[in-house]
Coordinates of C-alpha atoms (C1' of nucleotides) in Angstrom, one line a residue:
Chain A
M1 CA 0.0 0.0 0.0
A2 CA 1.2 3.5 -0.8
I3 CA 2.7 5.5 2.0
S4 CA 0.2 8.3 1.5
Q5 CA -2.6 5.9 2.1
E6 CA -1.1 4.5 5.2
I7 CA -0.7 8.0 6.6
S8 CA -4.3 9.0 5.7
Y9 CA -5.5 5.8 7.3
R10 CA -3.5 6.5 10.5
L11 CA -4.8 10.0 10.6
E12 CA -8.3 9.0 10.2
R13 CA -8.1 6.4 12.9
L14 CA -6.4 8.9 15.2
I15 CA -9.4 11.3 14.6
L16 CA -11.9 8.5 15.1
D17 CA -10.3 7.5 18.4
G18 CA -10.4 11.1 19.6
G19 CA -6.7 11.8 19.4
L20 CA -7.6 14.7 17.3
A21 CA -10.9 16.4 18.2
P22 CA -13.2 18.2 15.8
E23 CA -12.1 21.7 14.9
Q24 CA -8.7 21.0 16.2
K25 CA -5.7 21.9 14.1
I26 CA -3.6 19.3 12.5
P27 CA 0.2 19.8 12.5
S28 CA 1.4 21.6 9.4
E29 CA 2.4 19.7 6.3
R30 CA 6.0 20.4 6.8
Q31 CA 5.9 19.3 10.5
L32 CA 4.1 16.1 9.5
A33 CA 6.6 15.4 6.8
T34 CA 9.6 15.9 9.1
R35 CA 8.0 13.9 11.9
L36 CA 7.0 11.0 9.7
G37 CA 10.2 11.1 7.7
V38 CA 8.5 11.4 4.3
S39 CA 8.3 14.2 1.7
R40 CA 5.8 16.9 1.9
A41 CA 4.2 15.6 -1.3
V42 CA 2.9 12.4 0.3
I43 CA 1.6 14.3 3.3
R44 CA -0.4 16.5 0.9
E45 CA -1.7 13.5 -0.9
A46 CA -2.8 11.9 2.3
L47 CA -4.5 15.1 3.4
H48 CA -6.3 15.4 0.1
E49 CA -7.7 11.9 0.6
L50 CA -9.1 12.9 4.0
Q51 CA -10.3 16.1 2.5
G52 CA -12.1 14.1 -0.2
R53 CA -14.1 12.2 2.3
G54 CA -14.8 15.2 4.4
V55 CA -12.7 14.2 7.4
I56 CA -10.7 17.4 7.4
E57 CA -10.9 20.9 6.1
T58 CA -7.9 22.9 4.8
R59 CA -7.7 26.6 4.8
H60 CA -5.0 28.4 2.8
G61 CA -2.5 30.2 5.1
K62 CA -4.0 28.8 8.2
G63 CA -3.7 25.0 8.2
S64 CA -5.8 21.8 8.2
F65 CA -8.5 21.2 10.7
V66 CA -10.5 18.2 11.7
A67 CA -14.0 18.6 10.3
S68 CA -16.9 18.8 12.7
M69 CA -18.6 15.5 13.1
F70 CA -21.8 17.5 12.9
P71 CA -22.0 18.9 9.4
R72 CA -23.2 22.4 9.2
T73 CA -26.0 21.6 6.8
D74 CA -28.7 22.9 8.9
D75 CA -31.0 24.0 6.2
L76 CA -34.1 23.4 8.2
D77 CA -35.4 21.4 5.3
P78 CA -39.1 21.8 6.2
Q79 CA -39.9 19.6 3.2
S80 CA -38.4 16.5 4.7
P81 CA -40.9 13.7 5.1
L82 CA -40.3 13.5 8.8
M83 CA -40.8 17.2 9.2
L84 CA -44.1 17.2 7.4
L85 CA -45.1 14.3 9.6
F86 CA -44.3 16.2 12.6
E87 CA -46.3 19.2 11.5
G88 CA -49.4 17.1 11.1
H89 CA -49.1 14.6 14.0
P90 CA -48.1 15.9 17.4
R91 CA -47.6 12.3 18.5
T92 CA -44.4 12.3 16.5
L93 CA -42.9 14.3 19.3
F94 CA -43.2 11.4 21.6
D95 CA -42.0 9.0 19.0
L96 CA -38.9 11.0 18.7
L97 CA -38.4 11.2 22.5
E98 CA -38.8 7.4 22.6
V99 CA -35.9 7.1 20.2
R100 CA -33.9 9.7 21.9
E101 CA -34.2 8.0 25.2
Q102 CA -32.3 5.1 23.7
L103 CA -29.7 6.9 21.7
E104 CA -28.8 9.5 24.3
G105 CA -28.6 6.8 26.9
Q106 CA -26.1 5.0 24.8
A107 CA -24.2 8.2 24.0
A108 CA -23.8 9.0 27.7
Y109 CA -22.8 5.4 28.3
L110 CA -20.1 5.4 25.7
A111 CA -18.9 8.9 26.6
A112 CA -18.4 7.8 30.2
K113 CA -16.5 4.8 28.9
R114 CA -14.4 6.3 26.2
A115 CA -14.0 10.0 26.7
T116 CA -10.4 11.2 26.5
T117 CA -9.2 13.9 28.8
L118 CA -9.7 16.4 26.0
D119 CA -13.3 15.2 25.7
L120 CA -13.8 15.6 29.4
H121 CA -12.4 19.1 29.3
R122 CA -14.8 20.0 26.5
I123 CA -17.7 18.6 28.3
T124 CA -16.8 20.4 31.5
K125 CA -16.5 23.6 29.5
A126 CA -19.9 23.1 27.9
Y127 CA -21.5 22.2 31.3
T128 CA -20.2 25.2 33.2
A129 CA -21.5 27.4 30.4
L130 CA -24.8 25.6 30.6
E131 CA -25.0 26.2 34.4
Q132 CA -24.3 29.9 34.1
T133 CA -26.9 30.6 31.5
D134 CA -30.6 31.2 31.8
P135 CA -32.0 28.4 29.6
L136 CA -35.0 30.6 28.8
T137 CA -33.0 33.2 27.1
N138 CA -30.4 31.1 25.4
A139 CA -30.5 27.4 24.7
R140 CA -27.1 27.3 22.9
P141 CA -25.0 26.1 25.9
D142 CA -27.5 23.3 26.3
H143 CA -26.9 22.3 22.7
N144 CA -23.2 22.3 23.2
F145 CA -23.3 20.2 26.3
H146 CA -25.4 17.6 24.5
Q147 CA -23.2 17.6 21.5
A148 CA -20.0 17.4 23.5
I149 CA -21.3 14.2 25.1
V150 CA -22.3 12.7 21.8
E151 CA -18.9 13.4 20.3
A152 CA -17.2 11.9 23.2
S153 CA -18.9 8.6 22.5
H154 CA -16.5 8.2 19.6
N155 CA -19.2 6.3 17.7
P156 CA -19.5 7.8 14.2
V157 CA -22.7 5.9 13.6
L158 CA -24.3 7.3 16.7
V159 CA -23.2 10.8 15.7
H160 CA -24.5 10.3 12.2
V161 CA -27.9 9.2 13.4
L162 CA -28.4 11.9 15.9
N163 CA -27.2 14.5 13.4
G164 CA -29.9 13.2 11.0
L165 CA -32.4 13.9 13.7
K166 CA -31.0 17.2 14.6
N167 CA -33.7 19.3 13.1
L168 CA -36.4 17.3 14.6
M169 CA -34.7 17.4 17.9
L170 CA -34.5 21.1 17.7
L171 CA -38.3 21.2 17.6
T172 CA -38.7 18.9 20.6
V173 CA -36.2 20.8 22.6
Q174 CA -38.0 24.0 21.8
A175 CA -41.2 22.4 22.9
S176 CA -39.7 21.3 26.2
V177 CA -38.2 24.7 26.7
A178 CA -41.4 26.4 26.1
N179 CA -43.5 24.1 28.1
L180 CA -41.2 22.9 30.9
N181 CA -38.7 25.5 31.7
P182 CA -41.2 28.2 32.7
R183 CA -42.2 26.0 35.6
E184 CA -39.8 26.5 38.4
E185 CA -39.7 23.0 39.8
M186 CA -39.4 21.5 36.3
R187 CA -36.4 23.7 35.6
N188 CA -34.7 22.7 38.8
K189 CA -35.3 19.0 38.2
I190 CA -33.9 19.3 34.7
S191 CA -30.9 21.2 35.9
R192 CA -30.2 18.6 38.6
Q193 CA -30.5 15.8 36.0
H194 CA -28.0 17.6 33.8
K195 CA -25.7 17.8 36.7
R196 CA -26.0 14.1 37.5
I197 CA -25.3 13.2 33.9
Y198 CA -22.3 15.4 33.9
Q199 CA -21.0 13.9 37.1
A200 CA -21.5 10.3 35.9
V201 CA -19.6 11.0 32.7
M202 CA -16.8 12.7 34.5
A203 CA -16.6 9.9 37.0
K204 CA -16.5 7.5 34.1
K205 CA -19.5 5.5 35.4
P206 CA -21.0 4.2 32.1
E207 CA -24.0 2.4 33.5
A208 CA -24.9 5.2 35.8
A209 CA -24.6 7.7 32.9
R210 CA -26.8 5.7 30.7
R211 CA -29.5 5.3 33.4
I212 CA -29.5 8.9 34.3
A213 CA -29.6 10.1 30.7
M214 CA -32.4 7.8 29.8
S215 CA -34.4 8.7 32.8
H216 CA -33.8 12.3 31.9
V217 CA -35.3 12.0 28.5
R218 CA -38.1 9.8 29.9
F219 CA -38.8 12.5 32.5
V220 CA -39.2 15.2 29.8
S221 CA -41.4 12.9 27.8
D222 CA -43.6 12.0 30.7
A223 CA -43.8 15.6 31.8
M224 CA -45.0 16.7 28.4
R225 CA -47.4 13.9 28.2
G226 CA -48.8 15.0 31.4
I227 CA -49.1 18.6 30.2
E228 CA -50.9 17.4 27.1
Q229 CA -53.3 15.4 29.1
Q230 CA -54.2 18.3 31.2
G231 CA -55.6 19.8 28.1
T232 CA -53.1 22.6 27.8
A233 CA -52.1 22.7 24.3
I234 CA -48.4 22.0 23.8
I235 CA -46.5 24.9 22.4
R236 CA -44.7 23.6 19.4
E237 CA -43.8 26.8 17.5
P238 CA -40.1 27.4 17.5
F239 CA -38.7 30.5 19.1
N240 CA -37.0 32.9 16.8
G241 CA -33.9 32.7 18.9
P242 CA -30.8 30.8 18.3
A243 CA -31.0 27.1 17.5
S244 CA -31.0 24.9 20.5
I245 CA -30.9 21.3 21.2
G246 CA -31.1 19.9 24.6
T247 CA -32.6 22.2 27.1
S248 CA -33.4 19.0 28.4
P249 CA -32.7 16.0 27.0
Chain K
M1 CA -10.6 27.4 -4.6
A2 CA -7.5 25.4 -5.2
I3 CA -6.7 24.1 -8.7
S4 CA -6.6 20.5 -7.5
Q5 CA -10.1 20.8 -6.1
E6 CA -11.4 22.3 -9.4
I7 CA -9.9 19.4 -11.3
S8 CA -11.2 16.8 -8.9
Y9 CA -14.6 18.4 -9.2
R10 CA -14.5 18.5 -12.9
L11 CA -13.4 14.9 -13.1
E12 CA -16.1 13.7 -10.7
R13 CA -18.7 15.5 -12.8
L14 CA -17.4 14.0 -15.9
I15 CA -17.7 10.5 -14.3
L16 CA -21.1 11.2 -13.0
D17 CA -22.3 12.5 -16.3
G18 CA -21.1 9.3 -18.0
G19 CA -18.2 10.8 -19.8
L20 CA -16.1 8.2 -18.1
A21 CA -17.7 4.8 -17.6
P22 CA -17.0 2.5 -14.7
E23 CA -13.9 0.4 -15.0
Q24 CA -12.7 2.7 -17.7
K25 CA -9.2 4.0 -17.5
I26 CA -8.4 7.6 -16.8
P27 CA -5.7 9.3 -18.8
S28 CA -2.3 9.0 -17.1
E29 CA -1.2 11.6 -14.6
R30 CA 1.3 13.0 -17.0
Q31 CA -1.2 13.3 -19.8
L32 CA -3.7 15.0 -17.6
A33 CA -1.0 17.4 -16.4
T34 CA 0.0 18.3 -19.9
R35 CA -3.6 18.5 -21.2
L36 CA -4.8 20.7 -18.4
G37 CA -1.6 22.8 -18.3
V38 CA -0.8 22.1 -14.6
S39 CA 1.9 20.3 -12.8
R40 CA 1.7 16.6 -12.1
A41 CA 1.5 17.3 -8.4
V42 CA -1.9 18.9 -8.5
I43 CA -3.2 16.1 -10.7
R44 CA -2.1 13.6 -8.1
E45 CA -3.7 15.6 -5.4
A46 CA -7.0 15.8 -7.3
L47 CA -6.9 12.1 -8.0
H48 CA -6.3 11.4 -4.3
E49 CA -9.3 13.3 -3.4
L50 CA -11.4 11.2 -5.7
Q51 CA -9.7 8.1 -4.4
G52 CA -10.6 9.2 -0.9
R53 CA -14.2 9.3 -1.7
G54 CA -14.2 6.1 -3.6
V55 CA -14.8 7.5 -7.0
I56 CA -11.7 6.1 -8.6
E57 CA -9.2 3.3 -7.9
T58 CA -5.5 3.6 -8.6
R59 CA -3.2 0.7 -9.4
H60 CA 0.5 1.1 -9.4
G61 CA 2.0 0.6 -12.8
K62 CA -1.3 0.4 -14.5
G63 CA -3.2 3.6 -14.0
S64 CA -6.3 5.0 -12.4
F65 CA -9.8 3.6 -13.1
V66 CA -13.3 4.7 -12.5
A67 CA -14.6 2.7 -9.5
S68 CA -17.1 0.0 -10.5
M69 CA -20.0 0.3 -8.2
F70 CA -22.1 3.3 -9.1
P71 CA -25.8 3.2 -8.2
R72 CA -25.3 6.6 -6.8
T73 CA -28.9 7.4 -7.5
D74 CA -30.4 6.7 -4.1
D75 CA -30.5 4.1 -1.4
L76 CA -27.5 2.0 -2.2
D77 CA -25.1 4.9 -2.3
P78 CA -21.9 3.0 -1.6
Q79 CA -20.1 6.3 -1.6
S80 CA -21.8 7.7 1.4
P81 CA -19.4 8.8 4.1
L82 CA -20.6 6.2 6.5
M83 CA -20.1 3.5 3.9
L84 CA -16.6 4.6 3.2
L85 CA -15.9 4.6 6.9
F86 CA -17.2 1.1 7.1
E87 CA -15.0 -0.1 4.3
G88 CA -11.9 1.3 5.8
H89 CA -12.5 0.7 9.5
P90 CA -13.9 -2.6 10.6
R91 CA -14.5 -1.0 14.0
T92 CA -17.5 0.8 12.5
L93 CA -19.3 -2.6 12.5
F94 CA -19.2 -2.6 16.3
D95 CA -20.2 1.0 16.4
L96 CA -23.3 0.1 14.4
L97 CA -24.1 -2.9 16.5
E98 CA -23.9 -0.7 19.6
V99 CA -26.6 1.5 18.1
R100 CA -28.6 -1.4 16.9
E101 CA -28.7 -2.9 20.3
Q102 CA -30.6 0.2 21.5
L103 CA -32.9 0.7 18.6
E104 CA -33.8 -2.9 18.0
G105 CA -34.5 -3.3 21.7
Q106 CA -36.9 -0.3 21.5
A107 CA -38.4 -1.6 18.3
A108 CA -39.2 -4.9 19.8
Y109 CA -40.6 -3.3 22.9
L110 CA -42.9 -1.1 20.9
A111 CA -43.8 -3.8 18.5
A112 CA -44.9 -6.0 21.4
K113 CA -46.9 -3.1 22.8
R114 CA -48.5 -1.8 19.6
A115 CA -48.6 -4.4 16.9
T116 CA -51.9 -4.8 15.2
T117 CA -53.1 -8.2 14.0
L118 CA -51.9 -7.3 10.6
D119 CA -48.5 -6.6 12.0
L120 CA -48.4 -9.8 13.8
H121 CA -49.4 -11.6 10.7
R122 CA -46.5 -10.0 8.8
I123 CA -44.1 -10.8 11.5
T124 CA -45.2 -14.4 11.5
K125 CA -44.8 -14.6 7.8
A126 CA -41.3 -13.2 8.0
Y127 CA -40.4 -15.5 10.9
T128 CA -41.5 -18.7 9.2
A129 CA -39.6 -17.7 6.1
L130 CA -36.6 -17.1 8.2
E131 CA -37.0 -20.5 9.8
Q132 CA -37.4 -22.3 6.5
T133 CA -34.4 -20.8 4.8
D134 CA -30.9 -21.9 5.0
P135 CA -29.3 -19.0 6.7
L136 CA -26.0 -19.8 5.1
T137 CA -27.2 -18.8 1.7
N138 CA -29.1 -15.7 2.3
A139 CA -29.1 -13.0 4.9
R140 CA -32.3 -11.4 3.5
P141 CA -34.8 -13.3 5.6
D142 CA -33.0 -12.4 8.7
H143 CA -33.1 -8.8 7.8
N144 CA -36.7 -9.0 6.8
F145 CA -37.7 -10.4 10.1
H146 CA -36.0 -7.6 12.0
Q147 CA -37.6 -5.1 9.6
A148 CA -41.1 -6.4 10.2
I149 CA -40.7 -5.9 13.9
V150 CA -39.4 -2.4 13.4
E151 CA -42.4 -1.5 11.2
A152 CA -44.7 -2.9 13.8
S153 CA -43.4 -0.4 16.3
H154 CA -45.5 2.2 14.7
N155 CA -42.9 4.8 15.4
P156 CA -42.1 6.6 12.2
V157 CA -39.0 8.2 13.7
L158 CA -37.6 4.8 14.5
V159 CA -38.5 3.5 11.1
H160 CA -36.9 6.4 9.5
V161 CA -33.7 6.1 11.4
L162 CA -33.3 2.4 10.9
N163 CA -34.2 2.8 7.2
G164 CA -31.4 5.3 6.8
L165 CA -29.0 2.7 8.2
K166 CA -30.5 -0.1 6.1
N167 CA -27.5 -0.7 3.9
L168 CA -25.1 -0.7 6.8
M169 CA -27.5 -3.0 8.7
L170 CA -27.6 -5.4 5.8
L171 CA -23.8 -5.5 6.0
T172 CA -23.8 -6.3 9.7
V173 CA -26.4 -8.9 9.2
Q174 CA -24.4 -10.4 6.4
A175 CA -21.3 -10.3 8.6
S176 CA -23.1 -12.1 11.3
V177 CA -24.5 -14.7 9.0
A178 CA -21.1 -15.3 7.3
N179 CA -19.2 -15.5 10.5
L180 CA -21.6 -16.9 13.0
N181 CA -24.0 -19.2 11.2
P182 CA -21.4 -21.6 10.0
R183 CA -20.8 -22.6 13.5
E184 CA -23.4 -25.1 14.6
E185 CA -23.8 -24.0 18.2
M186 CA -23.9 -20.3 17.2
R187 CA -26.6 -21.0 14.6
N188 CA -28.7 -22.8 17.1
K189 CA -28.3 -20.0 19.7
I190 CA -29.2 -17.3 17.2
S191 CA -32.2 -19.3 16.0
R192 CA -33.4 -19.8 19.5
Q193 CA -33.0 -16.1 20.1
H194 CA -35.1 -15.2 17.1
K195 CA -37.7 -17.6 18.3
R196 CA -37.8 -16.0 21.7
I197 CA -38.1 -12.5 20.2
Y198 CA -40.9 -13.7 18.0
Q199 CA -42.7 -15.3 20.9
A200 CA -42.3 -12.3 23.1
V201 CA -43.7 -10.0 20.5
M202 CA -46.6 -12.3 19.7
A203 CA -47.4 -12.7 23.4
K204 CA -47.3 -8.9 23.6
K205 CA -44.7 -8.8 26.4
P206 CA -42.9 -5.5 25.7
E207 CA -40.3 -5.7 28.5
A208 CA -39.3 -9.2 27.7
A209 CA -39.2 -8.4 24.0
R210 CA -36.8 -5.6 24.6
R211 CA -34.6 -7.6 26.8
I212 CA -34.3 -10.5 24.5
A213 CA -33.8 -8.3 21.4
M214 CA -31.1 -6.3 23.1
S215 CA -29.3 -9.4 24.3
H216 CA -29.6 -10.9 20.8
V217 CA -27.7 -8.0 19.2
R218 CA -25.3 -8.0 22.1
F219 CA -24.7 -11.6 21.6
V220 CA -23.9 -11.2 18.0
S221 CA -21.6 -8.3 18.7
D222 CA -19.8 -10.2 21.4
A223 CA -19.5 -13.3 19.3
M224 CA -18.0 -11.3 16.4
R225 CA -15.7 -9.5 18.7
G226 CA -14.4 -12.8 19.9
I227 CA -13.9 -14.1 16.4
E228 CA -12.1 -11.0 15.4
Q229 CA -9.7 -11.2 18.3
Q230 CA -8.8 -14.7 17.3
G231 CA -8.3 -14.2 13.7
T232 CA -7.8 -10.6 12.8
A233 CA -6.1 -9.2 15.8
I234 CA -2.9 -8.5 14.0
I235 CA -4.4 -6.6 11.2
R236 CA -6.0 -4.2 13.7
E237 CA -2.5 -3.0 14.7
P238 CA -1.5 -1.6 11.4
F239 CA 1.3 0.8 12.0
N240 CA 3.4 1.1 15.1
G241 CA 6.2 2.9 13.5
P242 CA 8.5 5.0 15.6
A243 CA 6.9 8.3 14.5
S244 CA 3.7 9.6 16.0
I245 CA 1.3 12.0 14.4
G246 CA -0.5 13.9 17.2
T247 CA 0.2 17.4 18.3
S248 CA 3.6 17.3 19.9
P249 CA 5.3 18.5 23.0
Chain F
dG1 C1' 6.4 -23.8 -32.7
dA2 C1' 6.7 -23.0 -27.6
dA3 C1' 8.8 -21.4 -23.6
dC4 C1' 11.8 -18.3 -21.7
dC5 C1' 14.2 -14.0 -20.8
dA6 C1' 16.1 -9.3 -21.2
dG7 C1' 15.0 -4.9 -22.9
dT8 C1' 12.0 -1.1 -23.2
dA9 C1' 8.4 2.0 -22.7
dC10 C1' 4.8 2.9 -20.4
dT11 C1' 2.2 3.5 -15.5
dG12 C1' 2.0 5.4 -10.6
dG13 C1' 5.0 6.5 -6.1
dT14 C1' 8.4 9.3 -3.9
dC15 C1' 11.7 12.8 -3.3
dA16 C1' 14.1 17.4 -3.1
dG17 C1' 14.0 22.2 -3.3
dA18 C1' 12.2 26.3 -4.9
dC19 C1' 8.8 29.9 -5.3
dC20 C1' 4.0 32.1 -4.8
dA21 C1' -0.3 33.5 -2.1
dC22 C1' -2.5 34.1 2.0
dA23 C1' -3.2 35.0 7.2
dG24 C1' -1.8 36.8 11.3
dA25 C1' 1.3 38.7 14.6
dA26 C1' 5.0 41.6 15.6
dT27 C1' 7.2 45.8 14.6
dA28 C1' 8.1 50.4 13.1
dC29 C1' 6.5 54.7 12.1
dA30 C1' 3.6 58.8 12.0
Chain W
dT1 C1' -2.6 55.9 19.8
dG2 C1' -3.3 54.0 15.6
dT3 C1' -2.1 52.7 11.2
dA4 C1' 1.3 50.8 7.8
dT5 C1' 4.9 47.6 7.2
dT6 C1' 7.6 43.6 7.8
dC7 C1' 8.2 39.0 9.3
dT8 C1' 6.9 34.4 9.9
dG9 C1' 4.3 30.4 9.2
dT10 C1' 0.8 28.2 6.5
dG11 C1' -1.0 25.9 2.3
dG12 C1' -0.7 26.0 -3.1
dT13 C1' 2.0 25.2 -7.2
dC14 C1' 6.0 24.0 -10.1
dT15 C1' 10.0 21.5 -11.7
dG16 C1' 12.8 17.7 -12.6
dA17 C1' 14.5 13.8 -11.1
dC18 C1' 14.5 8.9 -9.6
dC19 C1' 12.3 4.5 -7.9
dA20 C1' 8.9 0.8 -8.6
dG21 C1' 5.6 -1.9 -10.7
dT22 C1' 3.3 -3.6 -15.4
dA23 C1' 3.1 -5.1 -20.0
dC24 C1' 4.6 -5.5 -24.5
dT25 C1' 8.4 -6.6 -27.7
dG26 C1' 11.8 -9.1 -29.7
dG27 C1' 15.3 -12.3 -29.5
dT28 C1' 17.2 -16.6 -27.6
dT29 C1' 16.8 -21.3 -26.4
dC30 C1' 14.9 -25.9 -26.3

DNA sequence: GAACCAGTACTGGTCAGACCACAGAATACA
DNA sequence: TGTATTCTGTGGTCTGACCAGTACTGGTTC
């Protein structure tokens, strides 16, 4: 096998295993060439392979960077079949929460199991930001906290699936924000659940992390079901604020 | 945009538009360089990009050729990022099985809870077909059985997600069939697990169905992990050269 | 005639060193 | 202080050379 392919393979595995995190800068071509004892040409060819499959992005004059696992293609795509379904049938919200319960539980489990120190640092950063922000005004930190955990799972399939559901999740999160957060005791409970998820992941307790994350989603789902049964119409219209995923779950 | 990227883009469009047929040979690097008025280096970089995304294959001493598989139209999409990942990194198989464990468990749970008589009829049909087929020759019945259960969950989100993973799922099922079924005791265990899933769903026992389905996927995953550790352990350790790639000091 | 073998003319793979274009920080100047 | 200017580091491109496989060609040998 050609050297350039070996190098591209090594780099890709390094990225998958978390040795190089998304958005992180890759050593310069000249550095890599020197360090690996090959010419700069083969380094460039290896990087172009990774570029071709979207693993890295290269910016002239700045360097090469690991591509975000979550592609920036958030065209809301209101024409997608699932979106249309959601518009017409409120029950889809609970269907999604059912799926999320499983996937987020697994994500928390894997994160607690596999997170590198860099991952833990990022999660901590996202969590502290989440704590210091009023979830009603800005759901962005919540989204980051959630995303940090998913990325720390180091499971590209999981990342891919959750990313495919991102837009739908956005709607459910906005629903939960609109319905749950205004209620003081709900907000406190959710905040406490976030804290427990964070602690379980940091303490590297996979089973606990899964259990807590799942019960968290379940809690939100049940709460909203309760609200719906009371007759209060569930608010489903998105805020016009920044995108958010996760202010609970 | 860099010249190499323009060239790779032009070449890919040429291939997609049928200007270059599958298996057909691409002009040599030196010819392309001369014809396009650029250096051979940029040609090589462009080709490596296409190679990275599986559009072409390059053989030393022979030339570069348009890759064979090309139903790029819809479902099959062997060029999707996840597919490419799967090709290059066997680990992705276990990543997918991790996700499947959760989703199929949930699917079985919901199917046992919500299946209509029509659903149950379909599941029965798929199950009997699965029983009567030699699993060694065809993985399809296996996949169909699982799919019937998923559809009986009546959760469109779940169906959508698993459908998006259909091709990857087929690969895992095939992998399990190819690796596990040849072994008598494995085949029997798996067959028994299928039976128990079937019975749990038919008896409308959600919790049992979930538990059994999850342990089924887990069993397959563990078994294949065991096989891999016996037979392919060495291949997993590709390059332990003296040089390391990560960010240094 | 058939089998073998070296020569040759391709192909891609790697290397070295040079120069250009861009981005950003440090510096000098007004 | 604030704005040019320079400097340094990055990726982008070029050149020409050599190495390494592949396949065809033509001659030698049996």
